[in-house]
XYZ file of C-alpha atoms in Angstrom:
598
model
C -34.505 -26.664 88.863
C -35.267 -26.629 85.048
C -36.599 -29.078 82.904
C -36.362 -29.598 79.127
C -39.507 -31.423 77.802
C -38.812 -32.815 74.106
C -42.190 -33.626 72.136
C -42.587 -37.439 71.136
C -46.113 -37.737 69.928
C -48.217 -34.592 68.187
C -47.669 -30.712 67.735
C -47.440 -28.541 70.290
C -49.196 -25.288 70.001
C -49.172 -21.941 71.551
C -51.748 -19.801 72.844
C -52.440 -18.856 69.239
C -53.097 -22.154 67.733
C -49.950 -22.003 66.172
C -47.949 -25.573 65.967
C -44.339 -24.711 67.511
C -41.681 -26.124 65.413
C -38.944 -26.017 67.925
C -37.109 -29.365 69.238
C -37.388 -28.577 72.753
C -38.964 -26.500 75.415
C -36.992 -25.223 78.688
C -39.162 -24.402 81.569
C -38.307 -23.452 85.513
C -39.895 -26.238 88.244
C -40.311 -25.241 91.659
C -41.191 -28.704 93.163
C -43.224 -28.348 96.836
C -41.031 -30.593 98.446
C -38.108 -27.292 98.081
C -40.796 -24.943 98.475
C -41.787 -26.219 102.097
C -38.621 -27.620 103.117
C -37.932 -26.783 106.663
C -33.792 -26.657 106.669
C -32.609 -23.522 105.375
C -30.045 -24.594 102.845
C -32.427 -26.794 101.089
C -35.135 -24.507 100.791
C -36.415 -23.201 97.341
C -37.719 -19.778 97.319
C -40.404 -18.084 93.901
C -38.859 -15.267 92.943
C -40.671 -12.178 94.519
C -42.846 -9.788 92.174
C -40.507 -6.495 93.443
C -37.362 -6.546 93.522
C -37.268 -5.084 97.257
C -40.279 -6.920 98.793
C -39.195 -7.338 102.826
C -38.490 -10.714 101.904
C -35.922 -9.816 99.534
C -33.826 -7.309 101.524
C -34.218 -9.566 105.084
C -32.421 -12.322 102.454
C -29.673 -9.840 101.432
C -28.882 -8.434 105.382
C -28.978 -12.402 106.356
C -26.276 -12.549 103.242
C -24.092 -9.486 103.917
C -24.138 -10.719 107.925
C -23.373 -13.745 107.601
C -20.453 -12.869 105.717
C -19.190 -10.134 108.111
C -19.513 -12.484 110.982
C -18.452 -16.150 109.655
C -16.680 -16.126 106.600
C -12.736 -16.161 107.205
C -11.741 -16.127 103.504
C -13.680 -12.541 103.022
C -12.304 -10.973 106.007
C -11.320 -7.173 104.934
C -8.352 -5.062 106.368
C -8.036 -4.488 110.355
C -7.554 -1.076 109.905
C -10.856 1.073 108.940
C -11.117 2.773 105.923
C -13.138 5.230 103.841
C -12.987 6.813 100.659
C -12.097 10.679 99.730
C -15.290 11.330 98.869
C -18.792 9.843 99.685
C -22.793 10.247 98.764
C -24.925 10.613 101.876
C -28.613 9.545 101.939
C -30.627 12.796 102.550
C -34.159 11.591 103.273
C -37.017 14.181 103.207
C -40.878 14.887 101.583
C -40.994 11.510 100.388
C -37.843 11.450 97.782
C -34.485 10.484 98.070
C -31.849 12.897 97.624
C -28.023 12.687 97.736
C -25.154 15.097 98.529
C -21.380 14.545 97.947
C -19.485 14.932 101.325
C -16.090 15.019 101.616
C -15.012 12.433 104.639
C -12.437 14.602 106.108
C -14.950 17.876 106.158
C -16.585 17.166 108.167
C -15.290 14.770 109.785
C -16.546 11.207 109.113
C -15.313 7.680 111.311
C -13.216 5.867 109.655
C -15.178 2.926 110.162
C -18.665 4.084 108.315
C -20.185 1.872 106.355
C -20.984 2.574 102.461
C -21.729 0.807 99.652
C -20.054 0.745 95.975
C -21.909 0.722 92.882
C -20.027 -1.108 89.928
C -21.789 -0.465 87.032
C -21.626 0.312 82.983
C -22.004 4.225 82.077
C -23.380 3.809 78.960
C -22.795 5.626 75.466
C -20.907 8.784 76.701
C -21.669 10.649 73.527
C -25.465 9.875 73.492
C -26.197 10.358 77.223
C -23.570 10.365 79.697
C -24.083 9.714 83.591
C -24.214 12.879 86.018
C -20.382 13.180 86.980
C -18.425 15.628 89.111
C -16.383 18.292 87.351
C -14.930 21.137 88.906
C -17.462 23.288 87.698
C -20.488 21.646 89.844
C -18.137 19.954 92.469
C -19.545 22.769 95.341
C -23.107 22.308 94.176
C -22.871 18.430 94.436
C -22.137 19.063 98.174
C -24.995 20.914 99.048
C -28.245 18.408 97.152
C -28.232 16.308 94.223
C -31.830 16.332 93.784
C -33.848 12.602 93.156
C -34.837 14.193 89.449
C -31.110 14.576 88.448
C -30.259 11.075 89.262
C -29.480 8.960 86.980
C -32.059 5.866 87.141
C -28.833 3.133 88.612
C -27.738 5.801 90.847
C -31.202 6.047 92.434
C -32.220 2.343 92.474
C -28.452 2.131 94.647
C -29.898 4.950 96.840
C -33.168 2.891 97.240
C -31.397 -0.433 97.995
C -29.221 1.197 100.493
C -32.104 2.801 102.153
C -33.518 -0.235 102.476
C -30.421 -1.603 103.828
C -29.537 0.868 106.149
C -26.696 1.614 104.592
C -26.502 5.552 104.609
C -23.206 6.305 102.470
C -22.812 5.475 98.624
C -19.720 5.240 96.185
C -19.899 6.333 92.576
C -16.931 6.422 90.808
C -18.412 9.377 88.609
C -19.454 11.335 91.455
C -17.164 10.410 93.919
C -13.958 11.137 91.146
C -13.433 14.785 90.056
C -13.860 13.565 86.102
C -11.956 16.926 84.777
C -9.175 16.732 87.314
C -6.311 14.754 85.984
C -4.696 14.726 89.477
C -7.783 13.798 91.216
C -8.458 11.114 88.422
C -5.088 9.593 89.068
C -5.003 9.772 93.075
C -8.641 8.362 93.120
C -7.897 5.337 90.664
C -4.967 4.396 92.606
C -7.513 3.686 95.617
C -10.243 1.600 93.976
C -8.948 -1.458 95.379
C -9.313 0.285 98.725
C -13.060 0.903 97.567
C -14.110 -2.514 97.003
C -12.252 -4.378 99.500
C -13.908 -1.805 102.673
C -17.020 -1.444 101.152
C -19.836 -3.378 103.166
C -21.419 -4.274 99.774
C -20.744 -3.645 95.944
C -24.178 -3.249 94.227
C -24.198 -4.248 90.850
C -26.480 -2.687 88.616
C -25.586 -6.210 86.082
C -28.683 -6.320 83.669
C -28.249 -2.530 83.180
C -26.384 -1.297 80.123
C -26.002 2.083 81.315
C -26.565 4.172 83.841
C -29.685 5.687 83.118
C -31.516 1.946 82.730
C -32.088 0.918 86.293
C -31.912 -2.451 87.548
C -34.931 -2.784 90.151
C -37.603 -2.959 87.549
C -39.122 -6.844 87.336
C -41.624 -8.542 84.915
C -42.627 -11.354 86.957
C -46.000 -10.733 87.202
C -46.458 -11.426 83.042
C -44.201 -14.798 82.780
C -46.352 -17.925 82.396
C -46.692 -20.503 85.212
C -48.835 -23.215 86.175
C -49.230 -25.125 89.406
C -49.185 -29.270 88.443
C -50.707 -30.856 91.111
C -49.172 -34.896 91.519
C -49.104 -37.682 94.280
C -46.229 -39.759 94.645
C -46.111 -43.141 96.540
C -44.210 -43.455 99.732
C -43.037 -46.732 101.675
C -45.307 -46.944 104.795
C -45.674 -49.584 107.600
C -44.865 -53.069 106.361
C -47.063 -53.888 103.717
C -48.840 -50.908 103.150
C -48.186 -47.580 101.096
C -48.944 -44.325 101.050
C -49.925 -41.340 99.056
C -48.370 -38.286 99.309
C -50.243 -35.222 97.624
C -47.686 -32.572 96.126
C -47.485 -29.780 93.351
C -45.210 -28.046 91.245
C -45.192 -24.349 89.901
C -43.722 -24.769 86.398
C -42.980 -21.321 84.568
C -41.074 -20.369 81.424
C -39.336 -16.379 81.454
C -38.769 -14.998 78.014
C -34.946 -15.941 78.591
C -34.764 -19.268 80.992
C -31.108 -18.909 80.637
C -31.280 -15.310 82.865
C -32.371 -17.825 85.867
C -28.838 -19.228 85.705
C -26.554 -17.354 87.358
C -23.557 -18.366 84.410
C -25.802 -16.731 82.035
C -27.296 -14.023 84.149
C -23.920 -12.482 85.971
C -21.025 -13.746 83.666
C -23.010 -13.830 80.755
C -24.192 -10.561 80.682
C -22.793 -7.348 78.906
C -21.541 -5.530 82.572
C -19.245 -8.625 82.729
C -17.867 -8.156 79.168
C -16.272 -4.557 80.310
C -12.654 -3.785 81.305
C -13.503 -1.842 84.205
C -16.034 -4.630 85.778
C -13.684 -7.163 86.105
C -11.704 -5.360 88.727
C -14.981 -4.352 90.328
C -15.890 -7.638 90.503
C -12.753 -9.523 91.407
C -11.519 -6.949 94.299
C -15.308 -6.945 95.825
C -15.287 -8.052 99.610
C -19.128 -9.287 98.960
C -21.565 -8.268 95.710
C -25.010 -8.596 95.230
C -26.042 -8.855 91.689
C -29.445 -7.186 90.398
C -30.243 -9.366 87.158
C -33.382 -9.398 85.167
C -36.414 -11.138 87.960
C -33.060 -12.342 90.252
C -30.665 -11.692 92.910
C -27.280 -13.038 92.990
C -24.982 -12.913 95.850
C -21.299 -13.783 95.431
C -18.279 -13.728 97.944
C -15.333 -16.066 98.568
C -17.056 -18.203 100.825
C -20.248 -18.826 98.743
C -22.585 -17.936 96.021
C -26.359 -17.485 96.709
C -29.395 -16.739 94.848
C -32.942 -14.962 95.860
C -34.337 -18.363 95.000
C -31.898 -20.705 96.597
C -30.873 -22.280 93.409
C -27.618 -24.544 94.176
C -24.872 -23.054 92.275
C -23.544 -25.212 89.515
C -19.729 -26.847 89.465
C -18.897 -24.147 86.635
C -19.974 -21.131 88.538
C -17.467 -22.386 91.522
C -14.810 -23.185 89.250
C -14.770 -20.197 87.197
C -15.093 -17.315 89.900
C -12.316 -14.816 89.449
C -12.395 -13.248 92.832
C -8.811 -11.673 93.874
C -7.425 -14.058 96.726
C -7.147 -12.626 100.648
C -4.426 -14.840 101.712
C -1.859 -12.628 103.654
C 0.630 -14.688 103.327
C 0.695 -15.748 99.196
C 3.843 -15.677 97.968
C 4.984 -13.564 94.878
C 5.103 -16.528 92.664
C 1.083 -17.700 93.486
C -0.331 -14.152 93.116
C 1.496 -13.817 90.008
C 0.032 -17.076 88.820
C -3.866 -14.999 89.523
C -2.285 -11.948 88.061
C -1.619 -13.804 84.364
C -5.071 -15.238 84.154
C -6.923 -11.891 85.265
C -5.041 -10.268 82.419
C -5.804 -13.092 79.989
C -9.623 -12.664 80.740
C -9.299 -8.760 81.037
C -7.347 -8.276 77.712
C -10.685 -10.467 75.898
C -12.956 -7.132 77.678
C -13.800 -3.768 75.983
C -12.960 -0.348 77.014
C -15.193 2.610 76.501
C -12.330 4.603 76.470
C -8.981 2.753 75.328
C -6.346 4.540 76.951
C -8.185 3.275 80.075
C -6.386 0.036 79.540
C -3.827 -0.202 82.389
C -5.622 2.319 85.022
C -8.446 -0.388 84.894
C -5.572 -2.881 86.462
C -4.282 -0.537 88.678
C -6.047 -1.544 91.673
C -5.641 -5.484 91.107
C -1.945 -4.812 90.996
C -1.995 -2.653 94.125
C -3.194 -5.651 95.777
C -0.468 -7.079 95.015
C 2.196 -4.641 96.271
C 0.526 -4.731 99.340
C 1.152 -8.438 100.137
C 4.482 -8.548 98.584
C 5.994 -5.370 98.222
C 7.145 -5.621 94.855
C 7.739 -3.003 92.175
C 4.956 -2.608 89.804
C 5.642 -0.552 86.828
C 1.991 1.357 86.636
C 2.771 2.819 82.649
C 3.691 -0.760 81.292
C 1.200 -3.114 83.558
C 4.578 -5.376 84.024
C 6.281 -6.383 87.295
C 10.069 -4.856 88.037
C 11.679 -7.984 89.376
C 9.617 -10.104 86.571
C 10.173 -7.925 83.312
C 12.796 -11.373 81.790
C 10.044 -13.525 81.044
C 6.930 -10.728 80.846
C 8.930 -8.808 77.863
C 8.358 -12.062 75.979
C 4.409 -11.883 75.913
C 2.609 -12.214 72.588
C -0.781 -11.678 71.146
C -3.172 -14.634 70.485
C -4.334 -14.845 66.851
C -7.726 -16.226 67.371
C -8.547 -12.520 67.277
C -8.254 -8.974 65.326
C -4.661 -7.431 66.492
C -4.153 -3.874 66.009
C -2.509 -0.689 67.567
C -4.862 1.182 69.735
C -5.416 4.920 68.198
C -3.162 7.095 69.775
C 0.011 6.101 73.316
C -1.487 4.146 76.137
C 1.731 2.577 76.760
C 5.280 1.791 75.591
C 5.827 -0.857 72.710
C 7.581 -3.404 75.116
C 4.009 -3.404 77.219
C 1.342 -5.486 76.276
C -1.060 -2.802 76.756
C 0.666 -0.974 73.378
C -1.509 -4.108 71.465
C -5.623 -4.903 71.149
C -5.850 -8.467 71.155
C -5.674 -11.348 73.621
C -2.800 -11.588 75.752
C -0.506 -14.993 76.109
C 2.511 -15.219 78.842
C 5.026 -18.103 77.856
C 4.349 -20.839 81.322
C 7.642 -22.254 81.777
C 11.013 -22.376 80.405
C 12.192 -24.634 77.441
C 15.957 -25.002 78.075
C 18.550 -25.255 80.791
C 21.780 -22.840 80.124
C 23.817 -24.235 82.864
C 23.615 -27.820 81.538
C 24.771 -26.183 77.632
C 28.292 -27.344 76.200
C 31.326 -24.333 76.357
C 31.465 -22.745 72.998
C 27.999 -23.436 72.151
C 25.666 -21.199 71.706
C 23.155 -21.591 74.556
C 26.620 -21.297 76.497
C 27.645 -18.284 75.343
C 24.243 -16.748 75.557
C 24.468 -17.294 79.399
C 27.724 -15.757 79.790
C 26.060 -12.151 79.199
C 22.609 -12.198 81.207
C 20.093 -9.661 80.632
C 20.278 -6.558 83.247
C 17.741 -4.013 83.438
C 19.314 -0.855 84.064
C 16.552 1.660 84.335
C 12.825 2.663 83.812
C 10.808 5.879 83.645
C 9.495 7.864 86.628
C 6.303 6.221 87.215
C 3.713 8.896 85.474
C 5.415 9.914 82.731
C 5.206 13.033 81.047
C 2.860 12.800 78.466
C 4.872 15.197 75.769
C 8.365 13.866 76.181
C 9.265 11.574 73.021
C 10.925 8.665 75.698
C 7.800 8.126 77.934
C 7.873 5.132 79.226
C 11.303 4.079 78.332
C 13.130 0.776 79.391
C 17.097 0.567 79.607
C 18.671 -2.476 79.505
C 22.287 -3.759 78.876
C 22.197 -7.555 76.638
C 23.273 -8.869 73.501
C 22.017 -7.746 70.112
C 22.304 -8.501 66.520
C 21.502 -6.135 63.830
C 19.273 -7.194 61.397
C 19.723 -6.865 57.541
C 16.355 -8.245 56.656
C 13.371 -9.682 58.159
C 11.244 -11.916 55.513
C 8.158 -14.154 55.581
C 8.415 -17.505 54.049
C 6.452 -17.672 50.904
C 5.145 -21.175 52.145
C 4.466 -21.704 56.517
C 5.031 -25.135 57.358
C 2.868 -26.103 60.755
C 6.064 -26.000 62.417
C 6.908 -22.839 61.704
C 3.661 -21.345 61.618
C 3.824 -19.869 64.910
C 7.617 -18.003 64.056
C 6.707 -17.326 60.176
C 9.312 -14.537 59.654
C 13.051 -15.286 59.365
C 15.695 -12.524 60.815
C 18.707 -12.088 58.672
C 22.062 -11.101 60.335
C 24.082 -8.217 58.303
C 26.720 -10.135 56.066
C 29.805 -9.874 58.305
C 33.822 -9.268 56.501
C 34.516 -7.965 53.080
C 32.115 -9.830 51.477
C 28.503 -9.173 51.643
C 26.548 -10.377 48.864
C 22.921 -11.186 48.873
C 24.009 -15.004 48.325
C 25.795 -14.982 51.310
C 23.129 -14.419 53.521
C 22.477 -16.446 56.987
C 19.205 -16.779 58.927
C 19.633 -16.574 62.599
C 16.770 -16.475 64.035
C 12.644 -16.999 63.326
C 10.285 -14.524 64.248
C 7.036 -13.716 64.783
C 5.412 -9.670 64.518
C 2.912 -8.207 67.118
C 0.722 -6.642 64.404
C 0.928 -8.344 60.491
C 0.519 -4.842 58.900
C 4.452 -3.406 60.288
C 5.810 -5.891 57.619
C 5.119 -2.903 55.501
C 7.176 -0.689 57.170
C 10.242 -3.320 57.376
C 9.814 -3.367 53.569
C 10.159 0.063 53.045
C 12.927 0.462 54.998
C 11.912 3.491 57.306
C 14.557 2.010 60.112
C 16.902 -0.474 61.386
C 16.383 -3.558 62.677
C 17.987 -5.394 65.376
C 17.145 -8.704 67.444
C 17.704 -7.756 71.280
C 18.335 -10.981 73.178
C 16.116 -11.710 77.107
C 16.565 -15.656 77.704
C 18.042 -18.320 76.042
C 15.834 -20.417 78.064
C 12.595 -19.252 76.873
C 10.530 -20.662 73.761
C 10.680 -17.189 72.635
C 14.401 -16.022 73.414
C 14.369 -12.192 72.063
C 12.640 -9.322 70.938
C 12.561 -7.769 67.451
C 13.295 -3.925 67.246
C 13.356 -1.401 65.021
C 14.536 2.168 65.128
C 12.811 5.027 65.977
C 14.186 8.251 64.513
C 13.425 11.251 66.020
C 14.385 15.266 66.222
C 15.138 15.961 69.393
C 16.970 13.808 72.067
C 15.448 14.123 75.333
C 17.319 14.645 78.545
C 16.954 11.334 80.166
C 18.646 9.596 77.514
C 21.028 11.656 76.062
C 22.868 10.526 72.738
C 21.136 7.076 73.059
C 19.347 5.217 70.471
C 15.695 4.486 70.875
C 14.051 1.456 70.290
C 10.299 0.416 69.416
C 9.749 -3.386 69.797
C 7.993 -5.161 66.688
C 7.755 -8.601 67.790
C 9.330 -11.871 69.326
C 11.716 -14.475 67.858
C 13.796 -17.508 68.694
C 17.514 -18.633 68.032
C 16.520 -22.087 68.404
C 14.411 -24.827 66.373
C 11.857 -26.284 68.575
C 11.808 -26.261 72.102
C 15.097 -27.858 72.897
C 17.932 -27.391 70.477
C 19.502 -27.235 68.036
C 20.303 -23.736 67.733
C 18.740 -21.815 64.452
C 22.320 -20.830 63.791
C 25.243 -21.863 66.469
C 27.488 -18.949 65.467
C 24.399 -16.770 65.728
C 26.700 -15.180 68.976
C 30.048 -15.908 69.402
C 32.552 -16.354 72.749
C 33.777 -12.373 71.473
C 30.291 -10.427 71.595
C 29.486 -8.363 74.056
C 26.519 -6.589 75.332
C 25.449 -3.620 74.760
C 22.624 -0.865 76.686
C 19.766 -0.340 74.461
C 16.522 1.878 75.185
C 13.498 0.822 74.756
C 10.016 3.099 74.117
């Protein structure tokens, strides 16, 4: 429980004599009452002075056990599974050692049990982990000596140990780092990882892998045991005293005691790669500063048996086990994970969509659809996801060099926003209108790029698709933004159609809206044409804004075709009914046409 004690009469002072000048004062109580309590769930528990005092690691086996045996919701795959590669425990003189063993070679069953460490590396360029290259791959099998262990690396060895958990899962020693193949097959498994794994130990107060997470400072935080009575109701008539204490204590950081503060607060839940970690996890326990979270989709827990508050329930972003989910519901988890993950940093940025990977394979695996692994977008679902946009409550920009194709919202660093739900209905629309003849032409996807595609060729990642377009003469932003149009600031210009085309007689079409401010420079200089490429009339946002890329060569897989770079999103419409922007905008006579998209 904590306590906030605001002064009312005189100064306080600290041990120095000097008057605090602070409004309030948050301490931790431990009332006796908790401490003594004889049913388990009500029971408050100090935290211990080491981290793995018997107490401690009896608490997290009662944890991990209880889960195996009782919890439906965290039940893992029937089938036994273990990873490529594994660390083995090699006990001897005292020290812990690890080697890297290869599960097939020998042989290892299927249904081992090992641990995964999810943790942050750290500044590569200042001191990187110990990783496996090909170099020191056959050296790693025969010892990795205690000395050349990274400090999280050993404090997982030492947990495990103490667990009697004998197998371990790095993902920089259990990934060949230099081995693009290896990189690729490995990172396609993670999810794999984390769901079989009998625990995920998180190293979350470390910043890097060479910080360790089993160090404590309990033994210098303040406390002082309050001794109190308290009245209670006796036989008629009569009361009685009741002698109790408290132990009241205040850590450098009461905050780190709540687990909102202490797990999702801190920096190893602020990277990209965590959040899988954390979300695909069967069960984790988190090492934090002087505390031990548990988490799994049954419960949370804490070494000191602190309830867990409403928030911590409602905001847990642990990947669903249901079976049976439809498309539809795990696409619904799918758009808030990337919300949240897009808001994360990356170490290394073109790590953007392989840090998804997994979450989507879970995914595929309940529902068999198509998931387009160089995009981070959904076959069957690319008619509403091509109309995502960026969020302007932060910085937007292009990340430094390809990580993915401009119609992917991994091509952009900011947040991500998918529109919710559609605007208007095209079968209710009036013939000859223009919401009527915008449904007589749906948009057809008629092809996408092998599924790792070749880094060199100029088309990677391409998109075909057959629709209606509408060149673009001009695309210009309103000298003044009303609020209503401050979402769609930019207004698309059709080219002047018939023998006359004067700059009086031009028509706005459609509003628009650009992923990144700074390519209105390039529209002004003119490197390209433009052209509006039409997904659903229903939609707030109804179509894409291109522009053309020009290029030297035409690759093979697209012979003779145009290529396309998206810019932004716009609308044909007003608001989020009708009227139409511009009813003639596309007549009864146009037709579609196949455009590519890179």
């Amino acid at each position: 429980m904590w306590a906030r004690y605001e002064p009312v009469v005189g100064p306080l002072r600290g041990k120095n004599d000097v008057v605090w000048n602070g409004s309030k004062v948050e301490f931790s109580i431990f009332d006796s009452p908790d401490l003594l309590a004889t049913t388990p769930e009500k029971k408050r528990k100090l935290p211990s002075a080491s981290c793995l005092s018997d107490e401690n690691v009896e608490m997290m086996r009662r944890w991990i056990d209880d889960c195996k045996f009782n919890h439906k919701e965290c039940l893992g795959s029937s089938d036994p599974w273990v990873p490529t590669r594994l660390l083995e425990i090699i006990n001897g003189d005292g020290d812990i050692n690890l080697r890297l063993v290869e599960t097939a070679d020998p042989p290892i069953r299927r249904d081992t049990p090992f641990a995964a460490l999810s943790h942050m590396w750290g500044d590569m360029n200042v001191n990187p982990p110990l990783r496996t290259v090909t170099t020191n791959y056959e050296q790693l099998k025969k010892l990795i000596p205690t000395k050349s262990l990274p400090r999280n690396f050993l404090d997982t060895a030492l947990v495990c140990a103490r667990l009697g958990i004998r197998h371990i899962w790095i993902d920089s020693l259990c990934i060949i780092q230099n081995s693009v193949e290896d990189w690729r097959h490995e990172a396609a498994l993670m999810h794999l990882v984390y769901r079989n794994a009998e625990v995920t130990i998180v190293a979350t107060s470390a910043t890097s892998s060479h910080d360790g997470f089993l160090q404590r400072s309990i033994d210098t935080i303040p406390a002082v045991k309050v001794a109190y009575s308290v009245e209670h109701p006796g036989a008629p008539g009569a009361n009685k005293r009741v002698n109790q204490y408290m132990i009241v204590c205040r850590d450098g950081n009461p905050q780190e005691s709540y687990r909102m503060f202490a797990v999702s607060g801190s920096k190893w839940n602020t990277r990209g790669w965590t959040m899988q970690e954390r979300s695909l996890s069967t069960r984790s326990i988190h090492f934090c500063r002087n505390r031990i979270f548990y988490e799994c989709r049954n419960c949370l827990r804490s070494e000191d048996n602190e309830p867990p508050q409403e928030s911590d329930l409602i905001n847990s972003i642990l990947w669903p086990r249901d079976t049976t989910a439809s498309f539809a519901e795990l696409y619904q988890h799918w758009q808030l994970f990337l919300a949240e993950y897009c808001q994360r940093n990356l170490t290394v940025p073109t790590d953007k969509l392989p840090a998804v990977q997994s979450v989507a394979a879970e995914i595929t695996a309940v529902t068999g659809r198509e998931y387009i692994p160089y995009a981070g977008m959904w076959l069957n679902n690319l008619k509403s996801e091509l109309l995502w946009h960026i969020s302007t409550f932060r910085n937007i920009s292009r990340p430094p060099q390809w990580r993915a194709p401009s119609w992917s919202w991994a091509s952009i660093e900011g947040d991500l926003v998918f529109w919710q739900r559609s605007f208007r209905n095209t079968s209710s629309s009036l013939p000859g209108s223009l919401l009527y003849n915008l449904g007589k032409h749906p948009f057809e996807v008629l092809g996408t790029d092998e599924a790792y595609p070749d880094p060199s060729s100029e088309t990677r990642g391409f998109l075909k698709v057959r629709t209606l377009t509408k060149r673009v003469s001009k695309i210009r932003r309103l000298d003044k933004v009303a609020d209503k149009r401050s979402f769609f600031p930019y207004d698309l210009i059709m080219v002047p159609q018939g023998q006359n085309r004067e700059e009086s007689n031009e028509e706005v079409f459609a509003h628009g809206k650009l992923d990144v401010d700074s390519d209105e420079d390039a529209i002004k200089s003119g490197t390209g044409s433009l052209m509006y490429l039409h997904i659903d009339g229903e939609m707030r946002a109804t179509g894409l804004i291109l522009q053309k890329v020009h290029r030297n060569e035409v690759d093979n897989k697209v012979t003779g075709a145009e290529l396309w770079r998206r810019l932004g999103i716009a609308t044909l419409f007003l608001d989020r009914a009708q009227p139409a922007i511009n009813e003639v905008a596309f007549s009864n006579h146009d037709l579609p046409q196949t455009v590519t998209l890179i």
